[in-house]
mmCIF file of C-alpha atoms and ligand atoms in Angstrom:
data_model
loop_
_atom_site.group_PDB
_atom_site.id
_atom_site.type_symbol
_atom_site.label_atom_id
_atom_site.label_comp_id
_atom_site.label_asym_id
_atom_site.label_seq_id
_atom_site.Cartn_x
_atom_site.Cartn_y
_atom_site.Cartn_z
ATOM 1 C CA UNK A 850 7.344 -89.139 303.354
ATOM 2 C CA UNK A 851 6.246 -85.258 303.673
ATOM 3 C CA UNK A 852 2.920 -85.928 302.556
ATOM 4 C CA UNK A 853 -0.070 -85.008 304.647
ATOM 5 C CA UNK A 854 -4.049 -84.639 302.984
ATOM 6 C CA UNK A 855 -1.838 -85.020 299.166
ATOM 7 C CA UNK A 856 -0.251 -81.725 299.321
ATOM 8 C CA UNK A 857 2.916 -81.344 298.694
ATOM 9 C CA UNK A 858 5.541 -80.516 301.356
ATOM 10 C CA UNK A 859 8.568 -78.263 299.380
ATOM 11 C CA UNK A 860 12.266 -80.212 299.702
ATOM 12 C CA UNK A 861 14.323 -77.563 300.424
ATOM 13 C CA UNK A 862 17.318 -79.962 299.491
ATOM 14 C CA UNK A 863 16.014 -79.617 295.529
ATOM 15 C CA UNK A 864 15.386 -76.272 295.292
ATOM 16 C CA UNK A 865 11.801 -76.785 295.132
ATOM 17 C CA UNK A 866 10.086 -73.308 294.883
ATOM 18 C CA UNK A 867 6.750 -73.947 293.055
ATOM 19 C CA UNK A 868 5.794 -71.462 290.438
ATOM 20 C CA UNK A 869 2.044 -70.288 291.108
ATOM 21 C CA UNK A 870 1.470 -67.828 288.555
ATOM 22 C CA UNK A 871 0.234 -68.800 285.288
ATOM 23 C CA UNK A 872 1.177 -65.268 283.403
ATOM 24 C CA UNK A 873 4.746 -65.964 284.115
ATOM 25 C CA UNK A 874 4.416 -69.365 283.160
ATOM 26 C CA UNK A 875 3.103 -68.997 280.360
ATOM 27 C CA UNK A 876 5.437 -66.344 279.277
ATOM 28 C CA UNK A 877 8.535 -68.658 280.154
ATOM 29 C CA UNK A 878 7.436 -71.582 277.831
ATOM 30 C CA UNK A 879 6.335 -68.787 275.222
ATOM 31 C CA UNK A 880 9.810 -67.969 275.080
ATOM 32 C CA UNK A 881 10.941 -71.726 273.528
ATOM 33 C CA UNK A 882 8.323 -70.549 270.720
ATOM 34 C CA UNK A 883 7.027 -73.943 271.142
ATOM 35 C CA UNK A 884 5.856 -76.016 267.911
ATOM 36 C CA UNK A 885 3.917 -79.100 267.467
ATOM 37 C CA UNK A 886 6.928 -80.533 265.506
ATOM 38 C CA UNK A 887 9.068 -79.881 268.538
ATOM 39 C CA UNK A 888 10.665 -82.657 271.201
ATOM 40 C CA UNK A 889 10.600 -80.897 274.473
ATOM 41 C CA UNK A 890 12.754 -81.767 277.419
ATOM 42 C CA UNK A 891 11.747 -80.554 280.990
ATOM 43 C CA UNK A 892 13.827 -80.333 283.803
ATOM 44 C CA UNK A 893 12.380 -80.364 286.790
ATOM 45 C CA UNK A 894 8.701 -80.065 286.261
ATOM 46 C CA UNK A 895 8.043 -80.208 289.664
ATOM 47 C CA UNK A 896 3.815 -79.762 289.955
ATOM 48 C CA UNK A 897 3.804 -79.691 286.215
ATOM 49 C CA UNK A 898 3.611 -75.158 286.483
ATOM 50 C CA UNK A 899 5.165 -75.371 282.901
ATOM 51 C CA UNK A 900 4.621 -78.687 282.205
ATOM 52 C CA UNK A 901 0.863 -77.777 281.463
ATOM 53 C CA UNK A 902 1.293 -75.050 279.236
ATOM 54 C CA UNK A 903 4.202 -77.056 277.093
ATOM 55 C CA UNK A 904 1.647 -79.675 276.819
ATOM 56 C CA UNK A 905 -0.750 -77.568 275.515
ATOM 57 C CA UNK A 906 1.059 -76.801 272.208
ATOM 58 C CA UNK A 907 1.201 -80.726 271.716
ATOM 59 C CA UNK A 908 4.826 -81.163 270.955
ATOM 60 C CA UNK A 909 5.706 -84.446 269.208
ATOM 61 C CA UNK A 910 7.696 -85.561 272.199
ATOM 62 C CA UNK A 911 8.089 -84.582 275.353
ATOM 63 C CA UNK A 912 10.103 -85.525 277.973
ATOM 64 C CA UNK A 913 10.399 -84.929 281.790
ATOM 65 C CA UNK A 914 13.722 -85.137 284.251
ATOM 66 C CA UNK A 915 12.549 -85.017 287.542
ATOM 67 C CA UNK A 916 14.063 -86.226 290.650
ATOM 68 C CA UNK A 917 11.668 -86.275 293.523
ATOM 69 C CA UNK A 918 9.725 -89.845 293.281
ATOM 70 C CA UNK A 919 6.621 -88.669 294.805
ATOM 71 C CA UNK A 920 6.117 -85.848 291.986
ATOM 72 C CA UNK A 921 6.923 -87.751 289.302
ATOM 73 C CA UNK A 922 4.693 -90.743 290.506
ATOM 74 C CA UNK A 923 2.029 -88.158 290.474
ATOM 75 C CA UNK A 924 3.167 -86.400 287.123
ATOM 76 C CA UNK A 925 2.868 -89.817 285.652
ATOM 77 C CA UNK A 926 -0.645 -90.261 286.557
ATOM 78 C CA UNK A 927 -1.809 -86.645 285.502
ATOM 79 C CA UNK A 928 -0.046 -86.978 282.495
ATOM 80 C CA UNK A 929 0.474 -90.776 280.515
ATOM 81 C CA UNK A 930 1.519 -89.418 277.276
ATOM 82 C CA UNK A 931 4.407 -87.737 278.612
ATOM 83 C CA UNK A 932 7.871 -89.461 279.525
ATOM 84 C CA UNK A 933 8.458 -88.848 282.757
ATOM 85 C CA UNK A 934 12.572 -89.867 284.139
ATOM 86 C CA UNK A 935 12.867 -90.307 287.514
ATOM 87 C CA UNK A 936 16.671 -89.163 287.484
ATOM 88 C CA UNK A 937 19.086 -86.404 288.940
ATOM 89 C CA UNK A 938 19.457 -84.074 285.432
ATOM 90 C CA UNK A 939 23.237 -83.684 286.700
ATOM 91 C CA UNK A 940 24.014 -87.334 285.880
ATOM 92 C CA UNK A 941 21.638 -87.440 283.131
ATOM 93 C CA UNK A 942 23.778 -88.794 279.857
ATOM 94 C CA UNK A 943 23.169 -85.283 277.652
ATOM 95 C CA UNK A 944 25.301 -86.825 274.771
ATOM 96 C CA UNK A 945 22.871 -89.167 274.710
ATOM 97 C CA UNK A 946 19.840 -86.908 272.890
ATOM 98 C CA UNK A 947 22.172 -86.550 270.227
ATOM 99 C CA UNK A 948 20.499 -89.262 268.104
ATOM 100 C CA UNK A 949 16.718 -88.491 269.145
ATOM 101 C CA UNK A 950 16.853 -85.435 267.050
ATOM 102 C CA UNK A 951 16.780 -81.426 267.684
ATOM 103 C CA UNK A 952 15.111 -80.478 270.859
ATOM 104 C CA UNK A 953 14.250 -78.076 272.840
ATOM 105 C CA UNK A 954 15.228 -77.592 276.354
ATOM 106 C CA UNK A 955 13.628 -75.671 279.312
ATOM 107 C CA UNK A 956 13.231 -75.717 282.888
ATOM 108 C CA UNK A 957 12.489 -73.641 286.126
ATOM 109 C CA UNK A 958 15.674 -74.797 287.838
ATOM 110 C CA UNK A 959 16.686 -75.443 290.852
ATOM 111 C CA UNK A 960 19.414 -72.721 292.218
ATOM 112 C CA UNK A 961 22.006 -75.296 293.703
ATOM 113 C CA UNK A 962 22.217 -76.845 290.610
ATOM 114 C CA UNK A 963 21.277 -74.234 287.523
ATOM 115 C CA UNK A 964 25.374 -73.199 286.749
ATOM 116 C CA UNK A 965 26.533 -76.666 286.790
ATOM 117 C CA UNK A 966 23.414 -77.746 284.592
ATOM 118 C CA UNK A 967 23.503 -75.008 282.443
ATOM 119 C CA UNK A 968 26.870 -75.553 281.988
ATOM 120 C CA UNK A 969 26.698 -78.948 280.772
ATOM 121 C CA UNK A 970 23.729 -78.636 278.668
ATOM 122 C CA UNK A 971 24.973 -75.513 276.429
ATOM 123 C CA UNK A 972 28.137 -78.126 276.058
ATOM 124 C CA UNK A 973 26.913 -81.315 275.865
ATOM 125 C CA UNK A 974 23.834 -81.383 273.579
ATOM 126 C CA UNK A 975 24.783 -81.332 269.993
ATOM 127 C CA UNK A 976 21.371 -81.274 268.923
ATOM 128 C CA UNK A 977 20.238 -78.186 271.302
ATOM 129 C CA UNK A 978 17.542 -75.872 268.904
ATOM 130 C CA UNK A 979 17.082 -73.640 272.007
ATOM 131 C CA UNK A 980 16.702 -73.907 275.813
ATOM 132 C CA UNK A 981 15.297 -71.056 278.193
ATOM 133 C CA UNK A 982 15.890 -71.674 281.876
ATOM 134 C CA UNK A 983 14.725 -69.405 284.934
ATOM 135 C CA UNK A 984 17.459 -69.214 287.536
ATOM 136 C CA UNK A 985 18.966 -66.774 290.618
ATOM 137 C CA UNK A 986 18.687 -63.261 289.315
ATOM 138 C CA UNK A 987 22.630 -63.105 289.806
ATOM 139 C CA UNK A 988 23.500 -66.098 288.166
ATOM 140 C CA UNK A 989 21.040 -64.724 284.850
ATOM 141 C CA UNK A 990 23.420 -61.798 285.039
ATOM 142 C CA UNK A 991 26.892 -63.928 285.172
ATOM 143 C CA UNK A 992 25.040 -65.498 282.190
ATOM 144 C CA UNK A 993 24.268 -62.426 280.304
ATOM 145 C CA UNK A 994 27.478 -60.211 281.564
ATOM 146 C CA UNK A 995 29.938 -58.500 279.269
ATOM 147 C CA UNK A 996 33.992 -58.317 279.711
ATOM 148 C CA UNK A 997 34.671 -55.947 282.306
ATOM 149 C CA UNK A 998 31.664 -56.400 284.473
ATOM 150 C CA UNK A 999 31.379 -57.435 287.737
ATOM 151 C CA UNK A 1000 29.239 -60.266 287.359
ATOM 152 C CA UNK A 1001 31.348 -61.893 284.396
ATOM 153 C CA UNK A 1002 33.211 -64.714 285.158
ATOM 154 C CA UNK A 1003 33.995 -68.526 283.941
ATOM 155 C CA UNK A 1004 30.564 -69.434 283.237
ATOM 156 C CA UNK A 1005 29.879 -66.570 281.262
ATOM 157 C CA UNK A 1006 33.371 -66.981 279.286
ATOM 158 C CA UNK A 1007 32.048 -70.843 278.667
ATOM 159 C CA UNK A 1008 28.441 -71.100 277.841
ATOM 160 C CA UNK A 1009 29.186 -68.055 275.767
ATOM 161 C CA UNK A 1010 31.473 -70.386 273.639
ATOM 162 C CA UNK A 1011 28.439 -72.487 272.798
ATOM 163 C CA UNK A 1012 25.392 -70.247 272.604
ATOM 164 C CA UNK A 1013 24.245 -66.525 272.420
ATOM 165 C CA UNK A 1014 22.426 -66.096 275.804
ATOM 166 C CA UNK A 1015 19.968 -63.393 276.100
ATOM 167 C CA UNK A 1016 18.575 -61.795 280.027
ATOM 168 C CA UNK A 1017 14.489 -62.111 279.215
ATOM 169 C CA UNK A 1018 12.850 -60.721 282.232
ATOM 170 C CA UNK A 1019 13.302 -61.005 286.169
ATOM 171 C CA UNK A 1020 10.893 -62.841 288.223
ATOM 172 C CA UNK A 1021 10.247 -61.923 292.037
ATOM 173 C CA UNK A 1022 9.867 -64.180 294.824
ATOM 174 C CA UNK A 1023 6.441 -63.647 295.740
ATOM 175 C CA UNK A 1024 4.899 -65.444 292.498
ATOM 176 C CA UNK A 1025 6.693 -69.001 293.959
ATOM 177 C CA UNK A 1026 5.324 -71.113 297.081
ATOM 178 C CA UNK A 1027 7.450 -71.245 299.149
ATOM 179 C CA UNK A 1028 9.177 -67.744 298.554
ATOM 180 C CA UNK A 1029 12.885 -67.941 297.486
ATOM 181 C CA UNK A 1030 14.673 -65.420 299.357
ATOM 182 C CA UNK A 1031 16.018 -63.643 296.301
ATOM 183 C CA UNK A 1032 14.848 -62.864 292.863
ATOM 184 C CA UNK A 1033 15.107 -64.817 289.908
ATOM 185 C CA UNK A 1034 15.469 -64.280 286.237
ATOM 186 C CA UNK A 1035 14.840 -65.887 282.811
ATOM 187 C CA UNK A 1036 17.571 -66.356 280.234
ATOM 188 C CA UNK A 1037 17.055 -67.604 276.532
ATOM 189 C CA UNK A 1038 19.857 -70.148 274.677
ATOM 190 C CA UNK A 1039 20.525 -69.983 270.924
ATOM 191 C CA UNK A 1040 23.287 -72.607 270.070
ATOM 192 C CA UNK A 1041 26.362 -71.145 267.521
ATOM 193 C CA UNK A 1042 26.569 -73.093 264.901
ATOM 194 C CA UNK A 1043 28.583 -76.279 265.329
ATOM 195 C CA UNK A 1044 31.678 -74.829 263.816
ATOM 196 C CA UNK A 1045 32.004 -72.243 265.921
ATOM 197 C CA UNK A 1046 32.286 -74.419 268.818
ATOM 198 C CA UNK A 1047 35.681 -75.137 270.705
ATOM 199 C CA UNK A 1048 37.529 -77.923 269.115
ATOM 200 C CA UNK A 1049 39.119 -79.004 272.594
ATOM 201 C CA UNK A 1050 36.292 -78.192 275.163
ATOM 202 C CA UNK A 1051 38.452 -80.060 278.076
ATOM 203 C CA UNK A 1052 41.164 -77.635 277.602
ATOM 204 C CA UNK A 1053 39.286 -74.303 277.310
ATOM 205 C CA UNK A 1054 37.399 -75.473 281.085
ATOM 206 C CA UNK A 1055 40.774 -75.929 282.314
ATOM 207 C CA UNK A 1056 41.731 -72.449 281.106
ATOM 208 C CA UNK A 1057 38.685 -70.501 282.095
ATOM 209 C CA UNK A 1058 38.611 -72.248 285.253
ATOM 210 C CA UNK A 1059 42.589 -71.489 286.433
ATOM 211 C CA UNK A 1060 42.052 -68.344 285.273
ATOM 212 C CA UNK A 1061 38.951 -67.110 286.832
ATOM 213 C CA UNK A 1062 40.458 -68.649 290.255
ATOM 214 C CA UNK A 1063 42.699 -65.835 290.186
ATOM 215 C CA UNK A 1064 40.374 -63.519 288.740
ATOM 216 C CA UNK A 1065 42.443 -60.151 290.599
ATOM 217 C CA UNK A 1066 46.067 -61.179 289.072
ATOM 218 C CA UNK A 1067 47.438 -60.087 285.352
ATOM 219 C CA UNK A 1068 47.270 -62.967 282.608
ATOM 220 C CA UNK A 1069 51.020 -62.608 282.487
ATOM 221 C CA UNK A 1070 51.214 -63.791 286.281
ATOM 222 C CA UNK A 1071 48.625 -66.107 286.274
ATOM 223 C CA UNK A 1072 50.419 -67.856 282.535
ATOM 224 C CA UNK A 1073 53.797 -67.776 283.671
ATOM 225 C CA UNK A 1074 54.380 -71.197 283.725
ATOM 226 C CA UNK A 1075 52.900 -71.837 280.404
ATOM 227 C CA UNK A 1076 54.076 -68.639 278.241
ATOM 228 C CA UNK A 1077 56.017 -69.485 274.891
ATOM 229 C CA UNK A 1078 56.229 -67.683 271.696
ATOM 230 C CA UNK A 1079 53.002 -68.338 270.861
ATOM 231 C CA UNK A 1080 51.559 -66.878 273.458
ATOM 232 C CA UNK A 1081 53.811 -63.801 273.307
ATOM 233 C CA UNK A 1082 52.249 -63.503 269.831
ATOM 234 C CA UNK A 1083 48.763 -63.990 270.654
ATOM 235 C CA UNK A 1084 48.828 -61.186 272.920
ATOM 236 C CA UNK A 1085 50.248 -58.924 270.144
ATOM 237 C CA UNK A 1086 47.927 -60.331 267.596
ATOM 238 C CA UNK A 1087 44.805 -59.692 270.216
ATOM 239 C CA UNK A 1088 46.164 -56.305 271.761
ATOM 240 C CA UNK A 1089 45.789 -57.275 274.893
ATOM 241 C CA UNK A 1090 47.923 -56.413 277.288
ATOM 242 C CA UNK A 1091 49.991 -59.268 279.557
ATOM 243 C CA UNK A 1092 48.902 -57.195 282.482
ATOM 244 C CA UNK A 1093 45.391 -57.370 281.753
ATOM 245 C CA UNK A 1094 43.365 -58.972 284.323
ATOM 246 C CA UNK A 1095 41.434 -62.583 283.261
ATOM 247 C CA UNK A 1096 37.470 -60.901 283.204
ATOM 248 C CA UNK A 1097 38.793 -58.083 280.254
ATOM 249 C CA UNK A 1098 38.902 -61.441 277.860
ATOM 250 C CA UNK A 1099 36.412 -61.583 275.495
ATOM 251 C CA UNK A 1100 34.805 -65.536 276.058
ATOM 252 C CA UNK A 1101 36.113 -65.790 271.829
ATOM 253 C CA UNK A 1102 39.491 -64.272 273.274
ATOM 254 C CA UNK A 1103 39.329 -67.271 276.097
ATOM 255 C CA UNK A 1104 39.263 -69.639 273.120
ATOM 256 C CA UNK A 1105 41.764 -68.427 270.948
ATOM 257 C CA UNK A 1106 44.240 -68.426 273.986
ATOM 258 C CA UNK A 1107 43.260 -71.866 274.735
ATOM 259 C CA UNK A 1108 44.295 -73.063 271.228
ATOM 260 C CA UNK A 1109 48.089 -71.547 272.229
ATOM 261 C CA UNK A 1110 48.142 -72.863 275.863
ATOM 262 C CA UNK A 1111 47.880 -76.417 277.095
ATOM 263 C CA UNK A 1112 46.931 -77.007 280.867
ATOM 264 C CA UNK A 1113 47.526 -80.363 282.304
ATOM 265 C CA UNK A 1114 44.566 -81.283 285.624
ATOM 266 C CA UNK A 1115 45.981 -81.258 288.490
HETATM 267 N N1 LIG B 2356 8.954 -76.541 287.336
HETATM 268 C C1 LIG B 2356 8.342 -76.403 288.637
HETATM 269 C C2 LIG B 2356 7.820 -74.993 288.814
HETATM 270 O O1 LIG B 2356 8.268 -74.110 288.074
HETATM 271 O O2 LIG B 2356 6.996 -74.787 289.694
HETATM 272 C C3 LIG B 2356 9.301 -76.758 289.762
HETATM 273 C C4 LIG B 2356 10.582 -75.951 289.790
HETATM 274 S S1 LIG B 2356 11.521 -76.199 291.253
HETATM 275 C C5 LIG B 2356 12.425 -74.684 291.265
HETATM 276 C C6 LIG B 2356 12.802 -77.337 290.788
HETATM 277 C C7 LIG B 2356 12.357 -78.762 290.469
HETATM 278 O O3 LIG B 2356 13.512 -79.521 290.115
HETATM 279 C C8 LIG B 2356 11.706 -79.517 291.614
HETATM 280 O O4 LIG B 2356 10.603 -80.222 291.129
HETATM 281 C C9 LIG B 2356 12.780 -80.495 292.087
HETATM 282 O O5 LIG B 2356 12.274 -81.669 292.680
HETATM 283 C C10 LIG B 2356 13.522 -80.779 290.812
HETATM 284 N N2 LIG B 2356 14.940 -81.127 290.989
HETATM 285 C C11 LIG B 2356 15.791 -80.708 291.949
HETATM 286 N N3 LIG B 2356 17.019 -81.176 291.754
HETATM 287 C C12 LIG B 2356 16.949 -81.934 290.616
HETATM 288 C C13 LIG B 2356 17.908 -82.697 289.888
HETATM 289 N N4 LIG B 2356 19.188 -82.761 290.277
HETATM 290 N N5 LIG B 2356 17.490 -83.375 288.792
HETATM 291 C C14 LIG B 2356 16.184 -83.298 288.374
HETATM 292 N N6 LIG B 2356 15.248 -82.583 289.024
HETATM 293 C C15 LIG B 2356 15.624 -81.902 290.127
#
């Protein structure tokens, strides 16, 4: 136990860097546009920092993920209405929210675990409204990056598949206890409509993720083994040339050439 006189020893192990100030807080859950019709999922509420203000706009439901037993046992005793789930939000079930209606998803996350979350989230709940998540400055920008930049890579190319992401504003360190050594930044999720979203979602990872691992070689290298005709004409179609490195692709240019290659795991 890290308790001493019931404060709250940080767990470097999950990320825990406590927000303290309640202008950014309340600007992050502003940013869900929060509505008393809403059902509001938390991840990671930590010392309840947003969980407060969500609570405040008296959302229909509202649930909390939260993996360290000591703050949820306390979270549970500030709070009773709320649902607190002591589980680790990387093996939570997020197929499962399908049937409990839209909701809304937001969370100050931890940085070991904010790409791989974010990436299943954006993927995985059907029912997503609109999440906003604070994470590493850097990863906001791989999130928010355009073809061609340096910070755009396979999880831009795939979350960008399921939802418009928008860079809100940057955060520094000094407004968490205990500092984080680097700055962090707030992103905003708006879901495409279902039909927009890839058919085959296993093959498209595949894809994005052979492709980025080799982000410095030309498509035409990298696809050798897999070129046909179709591919030959998808280039043409797209005007893009075979020597064009994997980070010029467009993340609706990933999914196109998805539908004309199929990748086997390895
Ligand atoms: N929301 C609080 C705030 O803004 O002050 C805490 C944010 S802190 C950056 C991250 C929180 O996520 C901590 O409460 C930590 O215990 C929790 N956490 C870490 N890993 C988790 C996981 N895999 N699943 C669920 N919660 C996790």
């Amino acid at each position: 136990m890290t308790e001493s006189n019931n404060v709250h020893r940080a767990k470097k192990s999950l990320g825990q860097n406590f927000l303290q100030d309640q202008n950014i807080c309340r600007r992050i859950v502003e940013a869900i546009a929060p509505q008393k019709s809403d059902f509001i999922i938390e991840i990671g509420p930590g010392q309840g920092a947003l969980t407060s203000f969500i609570k405040s706009n008296n959302p229909t439901k509202f649930m909390v993920l939260e993996l360290d037993d000591e703050l949820a046992s306390r979270l549970e005793s500030k709070y009773p209405d709320i649902e607190v789930v002591r589980t680790d939000a990387l093996k939570y079930s997020w197929e499962s929210l399908a049937h409990l209606g839209p909701c809304k998803i937001i969370g100050n996350l931890p940085y070991n675990v904010g790409s791989k979350l974010i990436w299943d989230i954006v993927s995985q709940v059907t029912s997503l409204q609109h999440a906003v998540f604070m994470v590493q400055h850097e990863v906001a920008l791989r999130l928010t990056a355009t073809p061609g930049n340096k910070a755009y890579g396979g999880l831009t190319a795939w979350v960008n598949n399921f939802a418009n992401t928008r860079y809100l504003f940057k955060v520094p360190p000094t407004v968490f206890r205990p500092r984080p050594k680097v700055d962090s930044a707030v992103v905003s999720f708006t879901p495409l409509p279902r039909s927009q979203w890839p058919a085959n979602p296993t093959n498209l990872s595949l894809l994005i993720k052979m492709l980025f691992q080799k982000r410095r070689k030309q498509l035409s290298t990298i696809l050798k083994k897999h070129w046909s005709e179709e591919v030959d004409l998808w280039f043409e179609n797209e005007k893009v040339k075979p020597e064009a490195r994997p980070e010029t692709l467009t993340p609706q240019q990933f999914l196109g050439l998805s539908q004309c290659v199929c990748i086997k795991k390895s």
